[in-house]
Short mmCIF file of N, CA and C in Angstrom, two decimals:
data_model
loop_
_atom_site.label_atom_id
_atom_site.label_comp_id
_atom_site.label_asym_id
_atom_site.label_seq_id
_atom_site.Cartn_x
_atom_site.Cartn_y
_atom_site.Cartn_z
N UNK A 1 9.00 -17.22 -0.78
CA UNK A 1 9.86 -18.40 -0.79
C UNK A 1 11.10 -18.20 0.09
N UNK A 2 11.74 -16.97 0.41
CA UNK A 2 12.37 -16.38 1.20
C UNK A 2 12.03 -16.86 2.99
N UNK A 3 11.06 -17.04 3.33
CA UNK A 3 10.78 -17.43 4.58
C UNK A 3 11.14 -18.77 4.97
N UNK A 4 11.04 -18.50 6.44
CA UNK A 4 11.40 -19.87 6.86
C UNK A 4 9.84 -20.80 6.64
N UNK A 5 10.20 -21.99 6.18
CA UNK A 5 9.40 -23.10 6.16
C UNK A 5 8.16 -23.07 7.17
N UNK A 6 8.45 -22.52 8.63
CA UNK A 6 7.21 -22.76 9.38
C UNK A 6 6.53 -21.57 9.10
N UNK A 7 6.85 -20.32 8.76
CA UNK A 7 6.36 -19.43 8.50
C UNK A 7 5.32 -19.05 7.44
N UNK A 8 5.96 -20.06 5.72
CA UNK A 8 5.35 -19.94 5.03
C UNK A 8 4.41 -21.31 5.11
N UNK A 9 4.32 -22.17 5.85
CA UNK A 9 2.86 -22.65 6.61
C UNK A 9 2.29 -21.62 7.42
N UNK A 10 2.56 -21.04 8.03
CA UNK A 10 1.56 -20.03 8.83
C UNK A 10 0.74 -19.06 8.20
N UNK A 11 1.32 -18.57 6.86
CA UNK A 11 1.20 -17.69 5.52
C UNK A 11 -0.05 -18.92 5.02
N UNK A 12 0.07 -20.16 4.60
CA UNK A 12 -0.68 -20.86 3.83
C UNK A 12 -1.87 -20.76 4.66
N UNK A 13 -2.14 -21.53 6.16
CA UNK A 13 -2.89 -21.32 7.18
C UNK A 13 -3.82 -20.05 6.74
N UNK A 14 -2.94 -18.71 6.77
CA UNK A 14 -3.59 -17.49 6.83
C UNK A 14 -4.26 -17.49 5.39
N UNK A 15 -3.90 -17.88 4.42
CA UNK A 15 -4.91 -17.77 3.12
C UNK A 15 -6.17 -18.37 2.98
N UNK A 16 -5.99 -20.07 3.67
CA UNK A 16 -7.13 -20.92 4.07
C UNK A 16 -8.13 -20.13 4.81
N UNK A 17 -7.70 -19.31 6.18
CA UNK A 17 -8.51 -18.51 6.82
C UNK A 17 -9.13 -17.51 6.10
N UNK A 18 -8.42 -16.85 5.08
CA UNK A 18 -9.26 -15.57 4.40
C UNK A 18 -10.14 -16.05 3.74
N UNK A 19 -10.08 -17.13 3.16
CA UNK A 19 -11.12 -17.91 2.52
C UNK A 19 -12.20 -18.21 2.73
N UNK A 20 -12.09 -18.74 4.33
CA UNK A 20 -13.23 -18.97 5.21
C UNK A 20 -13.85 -17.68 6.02
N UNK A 21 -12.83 -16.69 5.70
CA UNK A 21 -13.34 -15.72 6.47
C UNK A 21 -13.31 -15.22 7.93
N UNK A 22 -12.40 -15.82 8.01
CA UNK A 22 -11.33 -15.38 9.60
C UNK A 22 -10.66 -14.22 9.60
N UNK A 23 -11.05 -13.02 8.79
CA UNK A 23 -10.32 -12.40 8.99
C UNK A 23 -9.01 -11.82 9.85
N UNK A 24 -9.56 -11.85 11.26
CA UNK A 24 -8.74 -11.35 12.19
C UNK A 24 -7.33 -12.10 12.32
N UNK A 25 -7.80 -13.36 12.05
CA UNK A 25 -6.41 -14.70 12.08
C UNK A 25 -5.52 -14.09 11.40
N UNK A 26 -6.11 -13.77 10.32
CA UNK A 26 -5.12 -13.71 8.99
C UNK A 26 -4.34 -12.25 9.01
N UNK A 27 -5.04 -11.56 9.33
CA UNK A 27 -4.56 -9.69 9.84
C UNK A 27 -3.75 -9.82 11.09
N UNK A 28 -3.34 -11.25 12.09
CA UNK A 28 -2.65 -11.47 13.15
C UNK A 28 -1.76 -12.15 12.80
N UNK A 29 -1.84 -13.15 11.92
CA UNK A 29 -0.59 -13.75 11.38
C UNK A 29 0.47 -12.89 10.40
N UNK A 30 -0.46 -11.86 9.93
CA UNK A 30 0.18 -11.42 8.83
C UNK A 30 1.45 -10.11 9.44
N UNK A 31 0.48 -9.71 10.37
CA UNK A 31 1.38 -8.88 11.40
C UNK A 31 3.18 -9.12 11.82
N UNK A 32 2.61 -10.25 12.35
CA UNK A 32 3.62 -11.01 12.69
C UNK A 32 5.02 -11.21 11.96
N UNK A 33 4.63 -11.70 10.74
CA UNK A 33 5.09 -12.03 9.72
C UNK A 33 6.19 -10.76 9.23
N UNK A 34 5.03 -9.61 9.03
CA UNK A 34 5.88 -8.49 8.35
C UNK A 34 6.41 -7.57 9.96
N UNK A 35 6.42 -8.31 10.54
CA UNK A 35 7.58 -7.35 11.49
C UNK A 35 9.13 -8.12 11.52
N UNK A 36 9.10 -9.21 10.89
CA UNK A 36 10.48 -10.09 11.25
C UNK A 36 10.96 -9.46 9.25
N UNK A 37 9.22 -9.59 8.69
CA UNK A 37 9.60 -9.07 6.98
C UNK A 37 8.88 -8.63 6.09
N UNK A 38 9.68 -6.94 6.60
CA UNK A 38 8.42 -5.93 6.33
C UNK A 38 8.41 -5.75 4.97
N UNK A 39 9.44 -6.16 3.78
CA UNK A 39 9.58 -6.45 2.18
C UNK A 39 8.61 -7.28 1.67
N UNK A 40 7.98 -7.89 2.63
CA UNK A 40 7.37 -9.67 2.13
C UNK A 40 6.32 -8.95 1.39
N UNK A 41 6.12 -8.73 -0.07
CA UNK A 41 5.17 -7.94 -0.29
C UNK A 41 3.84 -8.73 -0.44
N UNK A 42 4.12 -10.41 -0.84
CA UNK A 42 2.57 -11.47 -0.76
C UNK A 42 1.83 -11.40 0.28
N UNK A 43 2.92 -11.16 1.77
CA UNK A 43 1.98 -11.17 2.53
C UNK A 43 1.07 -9.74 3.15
N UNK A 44 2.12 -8.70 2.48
CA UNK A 44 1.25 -7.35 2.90
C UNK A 44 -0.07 -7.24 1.92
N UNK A 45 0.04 -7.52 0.77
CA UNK A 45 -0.91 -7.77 0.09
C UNK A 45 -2.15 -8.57 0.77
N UNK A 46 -1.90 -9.56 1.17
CA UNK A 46 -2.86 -10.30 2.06
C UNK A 46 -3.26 -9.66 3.39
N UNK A 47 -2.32 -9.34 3.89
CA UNK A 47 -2.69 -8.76 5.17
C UNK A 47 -3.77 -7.44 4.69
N UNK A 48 -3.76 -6.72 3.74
CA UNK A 48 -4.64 -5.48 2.88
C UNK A 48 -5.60 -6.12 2.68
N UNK A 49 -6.11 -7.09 1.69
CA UNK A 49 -6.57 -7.82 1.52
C UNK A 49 -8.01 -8.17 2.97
N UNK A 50 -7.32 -8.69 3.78
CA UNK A 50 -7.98 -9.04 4.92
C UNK A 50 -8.44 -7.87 5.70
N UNK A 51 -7.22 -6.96 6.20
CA UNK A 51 -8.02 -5.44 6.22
C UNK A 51 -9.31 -4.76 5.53
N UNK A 52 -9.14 -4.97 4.57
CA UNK A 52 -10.44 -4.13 3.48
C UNK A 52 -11.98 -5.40 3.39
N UNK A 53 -11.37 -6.41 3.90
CA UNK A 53 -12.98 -7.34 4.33
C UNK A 53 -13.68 -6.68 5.84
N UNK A 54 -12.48 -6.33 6.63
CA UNK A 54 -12.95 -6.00 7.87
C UNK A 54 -13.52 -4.41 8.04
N UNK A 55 -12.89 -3.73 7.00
CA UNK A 55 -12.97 -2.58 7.17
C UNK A 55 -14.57 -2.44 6.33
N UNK A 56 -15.11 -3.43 4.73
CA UNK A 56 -16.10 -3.17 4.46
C UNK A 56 -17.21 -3.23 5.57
N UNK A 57 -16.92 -4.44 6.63
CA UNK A 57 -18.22 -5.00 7.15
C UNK A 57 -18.36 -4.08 8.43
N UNK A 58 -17.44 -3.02 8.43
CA UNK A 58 -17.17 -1.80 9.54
C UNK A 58 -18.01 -0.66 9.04
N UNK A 59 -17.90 -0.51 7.64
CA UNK A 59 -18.03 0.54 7.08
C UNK A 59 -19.27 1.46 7.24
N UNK A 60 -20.49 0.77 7.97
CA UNK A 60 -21.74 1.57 8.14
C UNK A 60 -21.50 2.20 9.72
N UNK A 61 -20.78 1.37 10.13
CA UNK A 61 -21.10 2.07 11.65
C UNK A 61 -20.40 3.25 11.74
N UNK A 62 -20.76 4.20 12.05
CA UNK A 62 -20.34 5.70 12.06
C UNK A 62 -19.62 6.10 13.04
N UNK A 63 -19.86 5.32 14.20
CA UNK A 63 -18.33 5.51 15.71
C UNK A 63 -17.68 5.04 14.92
N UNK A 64 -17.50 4.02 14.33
CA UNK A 64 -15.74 3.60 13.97
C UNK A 64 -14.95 4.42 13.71
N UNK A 65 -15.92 5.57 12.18
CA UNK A 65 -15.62 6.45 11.20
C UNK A 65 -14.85 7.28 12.48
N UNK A 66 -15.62 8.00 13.34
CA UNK A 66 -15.16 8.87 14.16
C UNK A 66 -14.01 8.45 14.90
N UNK A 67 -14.31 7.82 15.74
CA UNK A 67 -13.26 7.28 16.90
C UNK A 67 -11.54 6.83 15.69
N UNK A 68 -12.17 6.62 14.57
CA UNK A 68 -10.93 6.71 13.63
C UNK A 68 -9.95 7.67 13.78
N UNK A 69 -10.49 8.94 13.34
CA UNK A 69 -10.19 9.96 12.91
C UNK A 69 -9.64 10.79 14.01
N UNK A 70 -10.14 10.50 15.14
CA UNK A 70 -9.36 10.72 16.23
C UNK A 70 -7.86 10.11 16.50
N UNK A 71 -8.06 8.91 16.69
CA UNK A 71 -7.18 8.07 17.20
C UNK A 71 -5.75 8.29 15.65
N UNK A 72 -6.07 8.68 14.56
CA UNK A 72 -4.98 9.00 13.61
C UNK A 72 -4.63 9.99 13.51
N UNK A 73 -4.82 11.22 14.42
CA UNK A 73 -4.11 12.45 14.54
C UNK A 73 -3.24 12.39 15.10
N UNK A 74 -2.77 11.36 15.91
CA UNK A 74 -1.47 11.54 17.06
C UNK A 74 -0.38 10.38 15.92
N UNK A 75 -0.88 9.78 15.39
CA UNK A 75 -0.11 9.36 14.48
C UNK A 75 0.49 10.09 13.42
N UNK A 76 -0.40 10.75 12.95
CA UNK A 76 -0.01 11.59 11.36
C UNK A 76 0.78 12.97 12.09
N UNK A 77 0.88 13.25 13.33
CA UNK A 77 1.67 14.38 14.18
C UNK A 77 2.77 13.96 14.49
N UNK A 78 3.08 12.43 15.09
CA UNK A 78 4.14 11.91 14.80
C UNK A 78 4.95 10.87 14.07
N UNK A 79 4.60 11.27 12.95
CA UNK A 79 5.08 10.60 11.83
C UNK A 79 6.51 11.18 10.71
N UNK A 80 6.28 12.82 11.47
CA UNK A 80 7.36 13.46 10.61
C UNK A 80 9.03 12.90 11.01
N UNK A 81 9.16 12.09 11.74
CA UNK A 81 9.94 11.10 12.03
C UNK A 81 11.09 10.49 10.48
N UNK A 82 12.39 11.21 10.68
CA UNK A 82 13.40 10.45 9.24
C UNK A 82 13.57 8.91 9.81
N UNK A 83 13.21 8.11 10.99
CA UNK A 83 13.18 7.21 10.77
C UNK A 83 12.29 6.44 10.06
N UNK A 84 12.88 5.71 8.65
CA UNK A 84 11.50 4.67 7.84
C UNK A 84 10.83 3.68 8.72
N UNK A 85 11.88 2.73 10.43
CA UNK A 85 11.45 2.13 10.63
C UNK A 85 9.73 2.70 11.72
N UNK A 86 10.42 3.78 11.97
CA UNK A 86 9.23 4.28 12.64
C UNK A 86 8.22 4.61 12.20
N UNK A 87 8.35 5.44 10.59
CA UNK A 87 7.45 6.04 9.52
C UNK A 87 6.46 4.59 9.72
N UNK A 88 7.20 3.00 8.99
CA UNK A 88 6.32 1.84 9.17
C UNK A 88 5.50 1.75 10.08
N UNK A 89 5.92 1.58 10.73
CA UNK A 89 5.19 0.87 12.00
C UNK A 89 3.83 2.05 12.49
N UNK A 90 4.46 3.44 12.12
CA UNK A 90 3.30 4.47 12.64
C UNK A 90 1.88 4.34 11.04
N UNK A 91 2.68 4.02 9.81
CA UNK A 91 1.46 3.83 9.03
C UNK A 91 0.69 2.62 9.34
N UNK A 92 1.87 1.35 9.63
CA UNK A 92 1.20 0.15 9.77
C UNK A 92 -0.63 0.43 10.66
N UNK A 93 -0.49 0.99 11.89
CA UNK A 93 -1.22 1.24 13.14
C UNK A 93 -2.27 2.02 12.16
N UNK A 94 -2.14 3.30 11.59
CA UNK A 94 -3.39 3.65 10.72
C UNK A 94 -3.76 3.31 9.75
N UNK A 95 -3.01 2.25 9.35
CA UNK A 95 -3.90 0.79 8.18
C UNK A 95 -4.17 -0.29 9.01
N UNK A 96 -4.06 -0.24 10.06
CA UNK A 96 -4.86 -1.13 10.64
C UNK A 96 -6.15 -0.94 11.14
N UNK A 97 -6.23 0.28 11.79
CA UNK A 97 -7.81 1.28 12.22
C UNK A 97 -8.35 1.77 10.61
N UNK A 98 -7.90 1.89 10.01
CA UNK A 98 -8.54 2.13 8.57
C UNK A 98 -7.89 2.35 6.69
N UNK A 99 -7.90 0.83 6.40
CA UNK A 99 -7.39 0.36 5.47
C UNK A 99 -7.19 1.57 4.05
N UNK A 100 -8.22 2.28 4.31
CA UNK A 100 -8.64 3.19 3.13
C UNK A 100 -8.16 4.54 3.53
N UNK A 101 -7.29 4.87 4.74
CA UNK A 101 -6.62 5.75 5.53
C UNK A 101 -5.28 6.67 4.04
N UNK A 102 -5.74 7.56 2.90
CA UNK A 102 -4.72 7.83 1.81
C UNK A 102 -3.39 8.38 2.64
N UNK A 103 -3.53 8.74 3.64
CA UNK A 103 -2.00 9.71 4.80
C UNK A 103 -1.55 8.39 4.94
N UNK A 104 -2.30 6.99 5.73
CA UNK A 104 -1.50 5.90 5.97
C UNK A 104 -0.76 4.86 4.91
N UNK A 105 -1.64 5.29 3.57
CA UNK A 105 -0.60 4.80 2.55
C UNK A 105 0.31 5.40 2.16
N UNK A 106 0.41 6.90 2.35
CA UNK A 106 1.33 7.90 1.56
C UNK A 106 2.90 8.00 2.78
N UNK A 107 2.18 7.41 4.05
CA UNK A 107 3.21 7.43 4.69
C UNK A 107 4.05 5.86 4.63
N UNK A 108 3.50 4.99 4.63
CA UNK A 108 3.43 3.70 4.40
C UNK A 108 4.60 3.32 2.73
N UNK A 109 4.07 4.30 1.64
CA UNK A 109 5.17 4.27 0.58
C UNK A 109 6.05 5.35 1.11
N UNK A 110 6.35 6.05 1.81
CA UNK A 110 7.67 6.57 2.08
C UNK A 110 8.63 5.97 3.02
N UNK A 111 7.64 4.99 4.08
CA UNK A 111 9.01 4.59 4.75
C UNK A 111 9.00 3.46 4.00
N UNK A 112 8.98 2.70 2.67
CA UNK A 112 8.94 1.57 1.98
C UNK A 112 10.18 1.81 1.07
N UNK A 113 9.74 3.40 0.51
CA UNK A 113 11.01 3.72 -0.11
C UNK A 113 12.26 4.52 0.60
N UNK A 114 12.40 4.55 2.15
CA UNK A 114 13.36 4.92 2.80
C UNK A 114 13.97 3.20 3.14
N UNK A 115 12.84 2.51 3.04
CA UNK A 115 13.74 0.89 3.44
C UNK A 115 14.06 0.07 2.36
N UNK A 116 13.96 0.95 1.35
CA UNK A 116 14.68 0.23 -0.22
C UNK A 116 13.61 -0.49 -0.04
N UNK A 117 12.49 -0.79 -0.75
CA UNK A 117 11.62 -1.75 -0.93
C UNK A 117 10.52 -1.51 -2.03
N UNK A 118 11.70 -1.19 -3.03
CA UNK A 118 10.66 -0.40 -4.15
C UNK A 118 9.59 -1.41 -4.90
N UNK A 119 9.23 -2.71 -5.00
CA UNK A 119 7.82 -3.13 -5.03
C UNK A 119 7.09 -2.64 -4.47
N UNK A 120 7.29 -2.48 -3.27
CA UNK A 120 6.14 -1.98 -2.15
C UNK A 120 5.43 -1.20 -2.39
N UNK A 121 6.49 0.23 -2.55
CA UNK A 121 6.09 1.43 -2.98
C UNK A 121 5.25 1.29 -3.86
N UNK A 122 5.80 0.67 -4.98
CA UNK A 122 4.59 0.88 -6.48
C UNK A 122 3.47 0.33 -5.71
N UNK A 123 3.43 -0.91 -5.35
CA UNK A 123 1.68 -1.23 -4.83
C UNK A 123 1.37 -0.29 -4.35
N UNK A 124 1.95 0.11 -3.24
CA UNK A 124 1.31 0.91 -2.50
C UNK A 124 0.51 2.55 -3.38
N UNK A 125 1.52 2.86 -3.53
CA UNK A 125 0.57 4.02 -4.85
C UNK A 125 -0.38 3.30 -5.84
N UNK A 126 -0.53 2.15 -5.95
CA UNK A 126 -1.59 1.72 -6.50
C UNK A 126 -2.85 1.19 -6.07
N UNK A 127 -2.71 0.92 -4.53
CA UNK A 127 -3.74 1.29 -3.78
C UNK A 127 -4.46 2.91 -3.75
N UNK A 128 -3.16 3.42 -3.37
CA UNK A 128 -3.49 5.09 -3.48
C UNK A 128 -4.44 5.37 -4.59
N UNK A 129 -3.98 4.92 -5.77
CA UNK A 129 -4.75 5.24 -6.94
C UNK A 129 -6.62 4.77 -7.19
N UNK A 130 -6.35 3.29 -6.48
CA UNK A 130 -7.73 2.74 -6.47
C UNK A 130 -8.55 3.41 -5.09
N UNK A 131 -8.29 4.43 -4.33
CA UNK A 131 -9.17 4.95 -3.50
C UNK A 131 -9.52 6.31 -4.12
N UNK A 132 -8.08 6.70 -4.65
CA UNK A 132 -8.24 8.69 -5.37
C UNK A 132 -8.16 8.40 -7.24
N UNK A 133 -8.85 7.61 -7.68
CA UNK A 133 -8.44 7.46 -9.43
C UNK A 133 -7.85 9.06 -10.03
N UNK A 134 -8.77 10.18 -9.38
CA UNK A 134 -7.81 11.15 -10.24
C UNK A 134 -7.20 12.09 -9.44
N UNK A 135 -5.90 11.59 -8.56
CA UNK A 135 -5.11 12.20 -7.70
C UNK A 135 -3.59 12.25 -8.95
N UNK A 136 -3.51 13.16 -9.14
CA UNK A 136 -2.58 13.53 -10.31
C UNK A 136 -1.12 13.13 -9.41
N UNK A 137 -1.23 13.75 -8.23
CA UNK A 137 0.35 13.29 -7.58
C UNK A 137 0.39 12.21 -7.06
N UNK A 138 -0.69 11.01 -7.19
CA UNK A 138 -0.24 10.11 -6.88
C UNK A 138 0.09 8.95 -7.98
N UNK A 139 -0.81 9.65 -9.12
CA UNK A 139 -0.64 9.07 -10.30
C UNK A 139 1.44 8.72 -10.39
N UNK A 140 1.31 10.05 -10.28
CA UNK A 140 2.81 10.24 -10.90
C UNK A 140 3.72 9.55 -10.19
N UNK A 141 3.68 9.70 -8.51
CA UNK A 141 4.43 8.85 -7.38
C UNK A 141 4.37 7.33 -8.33
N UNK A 142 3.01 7.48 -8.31
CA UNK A 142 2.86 5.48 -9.28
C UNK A 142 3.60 5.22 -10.20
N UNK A 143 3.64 6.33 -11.13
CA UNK A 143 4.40 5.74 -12.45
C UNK A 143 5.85 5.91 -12.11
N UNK A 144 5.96 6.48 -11.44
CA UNK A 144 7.84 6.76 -11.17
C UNK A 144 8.14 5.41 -10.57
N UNK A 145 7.09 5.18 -9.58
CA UNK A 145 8.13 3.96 -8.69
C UNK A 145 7.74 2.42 -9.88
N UNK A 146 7.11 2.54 -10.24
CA UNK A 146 6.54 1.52 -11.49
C UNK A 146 8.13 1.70 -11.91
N UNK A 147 8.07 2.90 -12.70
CA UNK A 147 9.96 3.05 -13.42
C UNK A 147 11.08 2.48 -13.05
N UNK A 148 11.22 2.87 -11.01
CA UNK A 148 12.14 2.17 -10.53
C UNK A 148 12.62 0.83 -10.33
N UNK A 149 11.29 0.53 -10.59
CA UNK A 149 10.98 -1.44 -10.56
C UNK A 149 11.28 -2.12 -12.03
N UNK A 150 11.22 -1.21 -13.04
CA UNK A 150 11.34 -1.47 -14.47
C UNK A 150 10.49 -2.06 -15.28
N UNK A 151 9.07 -1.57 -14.49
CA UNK A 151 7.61 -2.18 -14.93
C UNK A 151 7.17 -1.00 -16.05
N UNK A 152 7.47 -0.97 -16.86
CA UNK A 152 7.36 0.10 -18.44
C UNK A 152 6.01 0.34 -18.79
N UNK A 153 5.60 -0.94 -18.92
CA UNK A 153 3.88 -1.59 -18.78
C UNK A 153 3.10 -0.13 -17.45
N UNK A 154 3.06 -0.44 -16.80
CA UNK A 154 2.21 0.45 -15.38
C UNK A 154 2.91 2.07 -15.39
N UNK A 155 4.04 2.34 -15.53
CA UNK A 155 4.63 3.48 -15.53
C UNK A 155 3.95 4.26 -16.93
N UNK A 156 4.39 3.69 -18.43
CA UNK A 156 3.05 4.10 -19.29
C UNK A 156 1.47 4.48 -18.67
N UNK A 157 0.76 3.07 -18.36
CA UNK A 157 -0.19 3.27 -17.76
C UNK A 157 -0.62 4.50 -17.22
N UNK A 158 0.50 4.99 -15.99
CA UNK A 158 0.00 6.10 -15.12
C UNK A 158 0.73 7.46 -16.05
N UNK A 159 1.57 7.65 -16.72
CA UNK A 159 1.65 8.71 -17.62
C UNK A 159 0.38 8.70 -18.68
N UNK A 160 -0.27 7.81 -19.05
CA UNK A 160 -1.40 7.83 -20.02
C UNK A 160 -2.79 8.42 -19.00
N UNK A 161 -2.76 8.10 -17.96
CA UNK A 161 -3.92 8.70 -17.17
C UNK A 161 -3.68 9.62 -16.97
N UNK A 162 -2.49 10.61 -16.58
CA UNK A 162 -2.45 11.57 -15.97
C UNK A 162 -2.55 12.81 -16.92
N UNK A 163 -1.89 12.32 -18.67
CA UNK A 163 -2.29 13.03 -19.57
C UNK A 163 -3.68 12.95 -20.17
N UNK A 164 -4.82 12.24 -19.86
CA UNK A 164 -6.06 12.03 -19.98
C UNK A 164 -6.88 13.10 -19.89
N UNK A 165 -6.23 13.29 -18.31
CA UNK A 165 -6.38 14.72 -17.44
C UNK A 165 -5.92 15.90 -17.67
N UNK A 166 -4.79 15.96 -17.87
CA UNK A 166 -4.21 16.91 -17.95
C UNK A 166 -2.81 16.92 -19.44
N UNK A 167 -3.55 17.22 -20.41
CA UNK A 167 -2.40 17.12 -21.68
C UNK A 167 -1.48 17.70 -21.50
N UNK A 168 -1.14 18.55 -21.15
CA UNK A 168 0.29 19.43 -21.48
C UNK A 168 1.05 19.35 -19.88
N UNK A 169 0.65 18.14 -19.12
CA UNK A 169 1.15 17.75 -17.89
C UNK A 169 2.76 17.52 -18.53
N UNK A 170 3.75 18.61 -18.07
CA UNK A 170 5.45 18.24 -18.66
C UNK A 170 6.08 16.92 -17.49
N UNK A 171 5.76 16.78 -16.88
CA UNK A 171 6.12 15.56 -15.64
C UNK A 171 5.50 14.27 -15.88
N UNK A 172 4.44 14.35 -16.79
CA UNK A 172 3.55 13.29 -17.24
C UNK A 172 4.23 12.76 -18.65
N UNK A 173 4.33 13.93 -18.88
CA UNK A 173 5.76 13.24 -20.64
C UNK A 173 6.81 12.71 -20.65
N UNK A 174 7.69 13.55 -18.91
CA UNK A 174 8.88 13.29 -19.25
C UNK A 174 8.55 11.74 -18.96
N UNK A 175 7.60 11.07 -17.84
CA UNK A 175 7.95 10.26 -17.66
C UNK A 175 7.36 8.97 -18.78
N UNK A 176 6.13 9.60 -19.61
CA UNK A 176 6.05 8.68 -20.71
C UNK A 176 7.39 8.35 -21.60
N UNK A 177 7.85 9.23 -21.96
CA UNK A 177 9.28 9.62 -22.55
C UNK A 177 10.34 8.20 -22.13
N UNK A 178 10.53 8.28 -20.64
CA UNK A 178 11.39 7.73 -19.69
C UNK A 178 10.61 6.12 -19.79
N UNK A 179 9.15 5.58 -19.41
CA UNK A 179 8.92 4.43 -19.34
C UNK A 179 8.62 3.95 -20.99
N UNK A 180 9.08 4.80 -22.09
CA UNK A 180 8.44 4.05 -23.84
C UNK A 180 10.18 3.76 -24.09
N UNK A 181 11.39 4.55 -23.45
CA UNK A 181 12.73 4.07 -23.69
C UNK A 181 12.58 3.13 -23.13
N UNK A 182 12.53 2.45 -21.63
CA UNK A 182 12.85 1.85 -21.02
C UNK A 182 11.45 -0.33 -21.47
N UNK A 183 11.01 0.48 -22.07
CA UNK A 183 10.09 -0.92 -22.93
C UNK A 183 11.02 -1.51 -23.80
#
């Protein structure tokens, strides 16, 4: 609601298209969009969204896989970058070659939480989570930034999984501890 008026027609446009299945429209508009507003979290959602249609109907061909994995080493080499705006823009590029890329989300929630944009973050580790279900450190990244957002609900959540796994996890209590005060 934050956007300008022609924009969030261009946003509506782009949902009509995912619908129909334009992907690319909608992964070009959405671009766009989050470079003037890289917080907009409806539309990164969508723009993911549209990524992971393109990336399923990718998913058998085996050059992609490769020529991937190439082309994201010069990224993930220069990524150690303290700039967040750069951290973005270098994950943006390996969620764009491959949506399911866990380095391009893990880099992707750090420059989110170097640009104050702590919704982001939590999605974003919750993508993390739906590619690695039992990645214990990302569990935890999840429930913390869940905390920061003051979502008690999801921060539980990921302290209850992570002790599933691992009971006597002390980082997994404190933060059950931290999100059953904060309910």
């Amino acid at each position: 609601t934050s956007l300008d008026p022609r924009v969030q027609k261009q946003i509506e446009n782009a949902q009509t298209a995912l619908q129909r299945g334009n992907f690319d429209y909608v992964i070009d508009v959405t671009a766009q969009v989050l470079k003037t507003a890289p917080g907009c979290l409806p539309v990164r959602k969508l723009q993911r969204t549209a990524q992971m249609k393109v990336h399923q109907a990718k998913s058998g061909k085996m050059f992609t896989k490769a020529f991937g994995s190439v082309t994201q080493a010069g990224f993930l080499f220069g990524s150690g970058s303290k700039d967040p705006n750069k951290a973005l823009e270098n994950a943006e590029k390996l969620l764009a070659n491959d949506p399911t890329n866990v380095a391009g989300l893990r880099l992707l929630a750090d420059a989110a939480k170097g640009l104050d944009m702590p919704n982001t973050v939590a999605w974003v580790w919750e993508c993390v989570h739906e590619l690695q279900p039992n990645d214990r450190d990302a569990l935890l990244s999840m429930g913390e930034a869940y905390y920061a957002v003051k979502n008690a609900k999801d921060a539980l959540r990921a302290a209850d999984l992570i002790l599933k796994m691992r009971p006597q996890d002390g980082e997994a209590m404190t933060l059950m501890r931290k999100a059953s005060i904060l309910q």
